Coordinates of C-alpha atoms and ligand atoms in Angstrom, one line a residue:
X1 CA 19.1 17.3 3.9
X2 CA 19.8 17.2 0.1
X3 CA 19.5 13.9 -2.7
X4 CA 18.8 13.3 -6.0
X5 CA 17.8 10.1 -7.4
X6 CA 17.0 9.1 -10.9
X7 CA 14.5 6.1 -11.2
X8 CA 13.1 3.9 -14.1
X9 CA 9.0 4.1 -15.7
X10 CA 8.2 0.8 -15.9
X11 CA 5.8 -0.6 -18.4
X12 CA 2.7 -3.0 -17.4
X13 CA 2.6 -6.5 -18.9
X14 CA -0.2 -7.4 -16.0
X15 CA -2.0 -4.0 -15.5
X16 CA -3.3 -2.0 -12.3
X17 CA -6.3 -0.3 -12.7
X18 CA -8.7 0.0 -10.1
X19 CA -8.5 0.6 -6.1
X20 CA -9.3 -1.3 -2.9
X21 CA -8.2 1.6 -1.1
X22 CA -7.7 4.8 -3.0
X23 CA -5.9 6.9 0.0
X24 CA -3.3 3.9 0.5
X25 CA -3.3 3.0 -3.2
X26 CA -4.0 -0.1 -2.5
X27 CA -5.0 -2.1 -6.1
X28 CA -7.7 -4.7 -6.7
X29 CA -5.0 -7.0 -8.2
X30 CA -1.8 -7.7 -8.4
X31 CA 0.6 -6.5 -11.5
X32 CA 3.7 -7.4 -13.2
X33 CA 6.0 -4.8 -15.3
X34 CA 9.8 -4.0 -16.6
X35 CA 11.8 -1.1 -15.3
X36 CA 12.8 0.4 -18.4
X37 CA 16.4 2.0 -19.2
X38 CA 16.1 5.1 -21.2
X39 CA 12.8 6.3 -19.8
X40 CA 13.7 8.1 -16.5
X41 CA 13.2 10.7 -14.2
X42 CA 15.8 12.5 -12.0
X43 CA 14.4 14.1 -9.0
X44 CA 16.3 16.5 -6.9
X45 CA 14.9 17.1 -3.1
X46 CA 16.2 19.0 -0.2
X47 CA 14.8 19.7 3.3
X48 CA 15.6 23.1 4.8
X49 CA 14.4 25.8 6.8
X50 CA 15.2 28.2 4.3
X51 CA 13.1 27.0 2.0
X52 CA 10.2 29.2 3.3
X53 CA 7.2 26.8 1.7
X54 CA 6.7 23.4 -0.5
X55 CA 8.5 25.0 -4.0
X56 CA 7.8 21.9 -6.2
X57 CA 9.1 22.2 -10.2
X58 CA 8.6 19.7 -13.0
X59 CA 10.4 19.7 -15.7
X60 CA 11.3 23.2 -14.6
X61 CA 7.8 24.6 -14.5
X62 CA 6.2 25.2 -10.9
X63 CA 3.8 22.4 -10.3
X64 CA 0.4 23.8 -9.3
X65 CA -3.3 22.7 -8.4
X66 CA -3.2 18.8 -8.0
X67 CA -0.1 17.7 -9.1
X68 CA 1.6 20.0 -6.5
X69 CA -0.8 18.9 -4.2
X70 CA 0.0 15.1 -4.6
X71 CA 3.6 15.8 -4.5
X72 CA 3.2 18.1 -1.1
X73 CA 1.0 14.7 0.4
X74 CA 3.9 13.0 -0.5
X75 CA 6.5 15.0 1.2
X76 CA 4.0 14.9 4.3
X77 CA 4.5 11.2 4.0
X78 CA 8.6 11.4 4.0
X79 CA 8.4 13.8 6.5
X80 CA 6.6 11.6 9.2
X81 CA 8.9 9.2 8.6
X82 CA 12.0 11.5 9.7
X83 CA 10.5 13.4 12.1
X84 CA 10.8 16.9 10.6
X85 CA 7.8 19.9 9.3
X86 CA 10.9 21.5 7.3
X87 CA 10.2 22.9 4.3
X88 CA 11.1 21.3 1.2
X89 CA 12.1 22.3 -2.6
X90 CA 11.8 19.4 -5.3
X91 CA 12.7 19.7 -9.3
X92 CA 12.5 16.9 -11.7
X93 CA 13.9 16.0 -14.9
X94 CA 12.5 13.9 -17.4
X95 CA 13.4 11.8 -20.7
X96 CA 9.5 11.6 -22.1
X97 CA 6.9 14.0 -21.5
X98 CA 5.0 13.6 -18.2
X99 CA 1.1 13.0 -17.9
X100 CA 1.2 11.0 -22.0
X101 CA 0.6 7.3 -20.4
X102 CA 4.8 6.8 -20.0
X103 CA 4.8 6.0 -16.1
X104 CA 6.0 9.6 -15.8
X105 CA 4.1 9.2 -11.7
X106 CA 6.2 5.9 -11.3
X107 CA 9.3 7.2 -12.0
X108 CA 8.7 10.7 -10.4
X109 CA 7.8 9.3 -7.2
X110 CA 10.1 6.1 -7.1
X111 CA 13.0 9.0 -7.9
X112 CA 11.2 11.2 -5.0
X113 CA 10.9 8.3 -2.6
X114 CA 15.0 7.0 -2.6
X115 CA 16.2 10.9 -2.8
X116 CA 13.3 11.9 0.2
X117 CA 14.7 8.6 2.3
X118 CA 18.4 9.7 1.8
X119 CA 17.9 13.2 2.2
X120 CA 16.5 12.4 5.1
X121 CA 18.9 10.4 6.4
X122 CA 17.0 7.4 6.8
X123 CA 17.7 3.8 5.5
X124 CA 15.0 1.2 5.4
X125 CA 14.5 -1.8 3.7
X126 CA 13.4 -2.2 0.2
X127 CA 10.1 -3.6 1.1
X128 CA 9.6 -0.3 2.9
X129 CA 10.3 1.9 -0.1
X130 CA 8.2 -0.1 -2.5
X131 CA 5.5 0.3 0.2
X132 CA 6.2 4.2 0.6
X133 CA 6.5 5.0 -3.0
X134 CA 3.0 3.5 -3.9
X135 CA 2.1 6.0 -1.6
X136 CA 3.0 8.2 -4.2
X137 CA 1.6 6.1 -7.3
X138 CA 0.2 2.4 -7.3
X139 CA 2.9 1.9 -10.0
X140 CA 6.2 3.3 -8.4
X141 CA 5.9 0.6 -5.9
X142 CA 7.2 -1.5 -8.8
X143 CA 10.2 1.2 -10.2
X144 CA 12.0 1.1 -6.7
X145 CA 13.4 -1.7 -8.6
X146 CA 15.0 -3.2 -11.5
X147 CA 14.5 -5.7 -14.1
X148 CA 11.0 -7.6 -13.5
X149 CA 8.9 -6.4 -11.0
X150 CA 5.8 -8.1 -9.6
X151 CA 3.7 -5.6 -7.1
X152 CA 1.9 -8.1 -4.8
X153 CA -1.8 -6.3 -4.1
X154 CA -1.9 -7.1 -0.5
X155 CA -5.4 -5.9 1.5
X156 CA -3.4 -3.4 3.9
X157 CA -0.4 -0.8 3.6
X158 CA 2.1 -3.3 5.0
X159 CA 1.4 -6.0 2.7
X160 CA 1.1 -4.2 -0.2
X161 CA 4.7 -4.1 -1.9
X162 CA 6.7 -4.9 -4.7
X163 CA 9.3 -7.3 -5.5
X164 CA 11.8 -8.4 -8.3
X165 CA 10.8 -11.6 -10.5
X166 CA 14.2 -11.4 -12.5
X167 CA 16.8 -8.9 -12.7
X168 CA 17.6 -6.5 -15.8
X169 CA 20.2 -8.6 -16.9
X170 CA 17.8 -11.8 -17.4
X171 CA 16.4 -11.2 -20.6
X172 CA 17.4 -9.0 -23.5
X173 CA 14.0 -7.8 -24.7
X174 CA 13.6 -3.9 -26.0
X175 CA 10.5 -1.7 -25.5
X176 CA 10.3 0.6 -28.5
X177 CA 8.0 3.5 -27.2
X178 CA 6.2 4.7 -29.9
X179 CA 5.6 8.5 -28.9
X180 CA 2.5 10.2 -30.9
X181 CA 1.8 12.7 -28.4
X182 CA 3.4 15.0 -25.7
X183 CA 0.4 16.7 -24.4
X184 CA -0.9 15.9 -21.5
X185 CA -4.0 13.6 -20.9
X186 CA -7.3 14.8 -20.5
X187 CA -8.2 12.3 -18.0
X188 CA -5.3 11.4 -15.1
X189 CA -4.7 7.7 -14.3
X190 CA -6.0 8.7 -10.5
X191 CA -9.6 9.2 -12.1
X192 CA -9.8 6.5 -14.1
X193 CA -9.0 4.1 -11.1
X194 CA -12.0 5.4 -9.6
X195 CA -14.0 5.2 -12.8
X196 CA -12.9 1.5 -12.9
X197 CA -15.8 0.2 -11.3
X198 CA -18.6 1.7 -13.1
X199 CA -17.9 0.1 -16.3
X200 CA -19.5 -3.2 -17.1
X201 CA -16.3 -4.6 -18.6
X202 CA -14.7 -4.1 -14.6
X203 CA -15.5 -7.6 -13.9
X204 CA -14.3 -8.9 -17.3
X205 CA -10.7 -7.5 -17.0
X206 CA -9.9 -8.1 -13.0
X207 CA -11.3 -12.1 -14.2
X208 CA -8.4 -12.6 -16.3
X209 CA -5.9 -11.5 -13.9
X210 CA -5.0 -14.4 -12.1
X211 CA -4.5 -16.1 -15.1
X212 CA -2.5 -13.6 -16.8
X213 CA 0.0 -13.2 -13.9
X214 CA 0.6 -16.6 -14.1
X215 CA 1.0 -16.8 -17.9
X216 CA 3.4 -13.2 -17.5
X217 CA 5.5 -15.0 -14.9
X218 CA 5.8 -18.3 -17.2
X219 CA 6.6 -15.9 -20.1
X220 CA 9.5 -14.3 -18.0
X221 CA 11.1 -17.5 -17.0
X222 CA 11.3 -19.1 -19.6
X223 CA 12.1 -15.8 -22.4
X224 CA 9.1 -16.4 -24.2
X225 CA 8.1 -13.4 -26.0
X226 CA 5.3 -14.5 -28.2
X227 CA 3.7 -15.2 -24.7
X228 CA 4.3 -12.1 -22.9
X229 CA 3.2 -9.9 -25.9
X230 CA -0.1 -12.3 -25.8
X231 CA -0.4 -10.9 -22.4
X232 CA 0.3 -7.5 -22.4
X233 CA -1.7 -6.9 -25.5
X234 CA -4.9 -8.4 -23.8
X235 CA -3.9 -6.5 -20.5
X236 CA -3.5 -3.1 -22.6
X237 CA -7.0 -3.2 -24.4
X238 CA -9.1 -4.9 -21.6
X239 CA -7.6 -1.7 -19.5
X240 CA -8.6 0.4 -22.6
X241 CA -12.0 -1.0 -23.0
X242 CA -12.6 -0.1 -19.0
X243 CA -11.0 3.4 -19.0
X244 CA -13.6 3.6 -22.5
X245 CA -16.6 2.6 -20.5
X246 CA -16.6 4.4 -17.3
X247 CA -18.0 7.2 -15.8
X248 CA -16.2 9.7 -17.0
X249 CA -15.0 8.3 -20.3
X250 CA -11.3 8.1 -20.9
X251 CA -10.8 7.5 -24.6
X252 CA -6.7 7.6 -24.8
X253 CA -6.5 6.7 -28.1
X254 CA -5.0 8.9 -30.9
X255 CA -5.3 8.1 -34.7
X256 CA -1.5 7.6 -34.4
X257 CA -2.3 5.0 -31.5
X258 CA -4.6 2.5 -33.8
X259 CA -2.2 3.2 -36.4
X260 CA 0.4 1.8 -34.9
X261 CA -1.7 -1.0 -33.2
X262 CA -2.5 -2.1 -36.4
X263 CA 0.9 -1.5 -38.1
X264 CA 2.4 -4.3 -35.2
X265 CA -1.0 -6.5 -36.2
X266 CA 0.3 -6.8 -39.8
X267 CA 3.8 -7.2 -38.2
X268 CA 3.3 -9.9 -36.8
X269 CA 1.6 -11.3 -39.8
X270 CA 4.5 -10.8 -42.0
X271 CA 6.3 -12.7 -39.2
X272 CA 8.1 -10.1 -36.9
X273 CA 8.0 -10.7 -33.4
X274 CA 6.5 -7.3 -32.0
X275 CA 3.8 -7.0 -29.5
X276 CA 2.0 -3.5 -28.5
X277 CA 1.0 -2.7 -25.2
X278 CA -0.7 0.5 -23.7
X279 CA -1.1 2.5 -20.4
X280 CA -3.5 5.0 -19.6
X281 CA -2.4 7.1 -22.3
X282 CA -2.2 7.5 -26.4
X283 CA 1.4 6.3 -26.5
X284 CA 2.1 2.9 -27.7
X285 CA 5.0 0.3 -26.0
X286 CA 6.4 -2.2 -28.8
X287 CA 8.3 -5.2 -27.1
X288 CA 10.3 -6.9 -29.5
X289 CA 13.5 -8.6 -29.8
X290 CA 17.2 -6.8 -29.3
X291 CA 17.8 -8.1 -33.4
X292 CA 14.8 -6.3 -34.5
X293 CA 14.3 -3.4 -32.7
X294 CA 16.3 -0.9 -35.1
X295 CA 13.9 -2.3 -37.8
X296 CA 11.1 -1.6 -35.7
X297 CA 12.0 1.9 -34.7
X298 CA 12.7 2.9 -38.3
X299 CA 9.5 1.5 -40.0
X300 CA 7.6 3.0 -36.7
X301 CA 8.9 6.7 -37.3
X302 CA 7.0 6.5 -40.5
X303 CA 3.7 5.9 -39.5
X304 CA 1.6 9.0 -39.8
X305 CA 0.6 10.6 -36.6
X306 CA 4.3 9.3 -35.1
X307 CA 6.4 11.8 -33.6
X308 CA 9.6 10.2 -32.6
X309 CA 10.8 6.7 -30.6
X310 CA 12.6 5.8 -27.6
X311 CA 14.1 2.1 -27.7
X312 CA 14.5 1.2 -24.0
X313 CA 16.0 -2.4 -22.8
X314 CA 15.5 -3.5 -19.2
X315 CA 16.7 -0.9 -16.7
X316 CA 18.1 -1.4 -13.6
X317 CA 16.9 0.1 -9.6
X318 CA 16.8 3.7 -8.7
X319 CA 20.5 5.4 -8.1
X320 CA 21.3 8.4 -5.3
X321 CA 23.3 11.2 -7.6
X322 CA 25.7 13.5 -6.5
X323 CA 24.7 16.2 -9.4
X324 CA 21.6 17.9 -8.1
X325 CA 19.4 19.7 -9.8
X326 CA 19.4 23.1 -7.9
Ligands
PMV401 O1 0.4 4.5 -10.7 P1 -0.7 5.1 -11.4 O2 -1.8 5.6 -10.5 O3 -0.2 6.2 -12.4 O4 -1.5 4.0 -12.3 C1 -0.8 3.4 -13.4 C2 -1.8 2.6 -14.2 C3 -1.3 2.0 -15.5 O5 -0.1 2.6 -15.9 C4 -2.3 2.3 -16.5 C5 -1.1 0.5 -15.3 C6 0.1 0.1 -14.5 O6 0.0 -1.0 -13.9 O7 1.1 0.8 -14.5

């Protein structure tokens, strides 16, 4: 009644914001992202008796209010599925700081999802997990899996899934995270779907999506990078200009955020191939090529307001451990 798993973020060329259905998770469009390597969270779950109540620890701090909440709704879900009310106890590890706009959620619950299936002794289909884990988050239906993912929006639970575009090994593209924060953000992603809609640039961003997945999965095929980063910089400050909008306002952005936005700008002037892209947080994604990603990670760590880099390349699906975490 024991697992661990260790699963993938994922980063959003085509992003989710917004629900149809906010219990089920259920997004107004459809998304596309890449499971990324060295961003990743190992989650450790066990299903006992003697556990007396839900003990849930992140990053080896007791989870409280919401977030333990959301993980105990979660558990609820897995335990349905196998037929048990036992008690459980989950710890996660992480490479990047939770709650800073790095997928933290996706990975956490993709992680929580495989080890909560095995520890349960249940084996289902992949569909099934990706339909599961959005349970958890929107966006860990897409880091159930490897490589490209694209997380078709579906209008019911069943239909609602992800599934791969490409594997890992397709293309050799590198996501330098540009980290310029570890604290958390003030306003969680679950907010600012439901905020979505009161900003008048709602419409505006869910317009271009159809054209955008269909440009992302084009990019993809054929290893075009100058396309996808066209993409997923639109994607990241359409989403931005929402979140900026709404009711409440979620303004992510740091100084060291626009500074290295515009750093990548005058990049890409000079002629290097880098493209940023954003989630719902201050830290800033830079895809770029395998040949210049040390060049990139050097000249990013001096930028002022930068705290450090993680240089990821494609990762590949979830794996069950056998070193637990308790
Ligand atoms: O899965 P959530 O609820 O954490 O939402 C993620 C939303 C974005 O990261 C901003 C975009 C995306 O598609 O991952």
């Amino acid at each position: 009644m024991k697992a661990t798993a260790q699963a993938g973020a994922n980063i959003a060329i085509v992003k989710y914001w917004g629900n149809l259905d906010a219990s089920l998770n259920l997004p107004l469009n459809s998304s596309i992202s890449l499971t990324l390597d060295q961003a990743n969270t190992i989650v450790t779950v066990e299903f006992s008796p003697n556990v007396g109540e839900d003990r849930v620890e992140i990053e080896g701090r007791p989870a409280a209010g919401y977030a333990r909440e959301r993980v105990i709704g979660h558990l609820n879900h897995l335990r349905q599925m196998g037929g048990t009310d036992a008690p459980a106890r989950v710890a996660s590890r992480s490479t990047f700081p939770p709650a800073t706009g790095l997928a933290f959620s996706a990975s956490f619950y993709a992680a929580l999802t495989v080890a909560g299936l095995a520890a349960l002794g249940l084996a289902v289909d992949p569909r099934t997990v990706s339909t599961v884990a959005r349970l958890g988050s929107g966006s860990a239906a897409r880091s159930v899996y490897g490589g490209w993912v694209e997380w078709v929006a579906g209008a019911s639970h069943e239909e609602s899934y992800a599934q791969v575009l490409a594997p890992r090994d397709w293309w050799a593209i590198r996501d330098v995270i540009a980290i310029v924060s570890d604290e958390p953000k003030a306003v969680p992603s679950t907010v600012g779907h439901a905020a979505a809609v009161s900003s008048p640039c709602h419409q505006g961003r869910l317009a271009r999506t159809t054209e955008h997945l269909a440009m992302a999965r084009t990019a993809i095929r054929n290893r075009d990078l100058a396309l996808l980063g066209q993409v997923a910089e639109e994607q990241a400050l359409l989403l931005h200009a929402v979140a900026m909008t709404g009711t409440p306002r979620a303004l992510y952005w740091l100084p060291g955020t626009v500074a290295v936005m515009q750093q990548v700008l005058a990049w890409r002037e000079e002629g290097w191939p880098a493209y940023f892209t954003l989630d719902a947080g201050p830290n800033v994604h830079v895809l770029t090529t395998v040949e210049d990603a040390p060049r990139v990670a050097a000249s990013l760590c001096a930028i002022p307001g930068m705290q450090r880099t993680l240089v990821c390349a494609p990762g590949g699906p979830p794996v069950l451990g056998d070193v637990h975490l308790f």
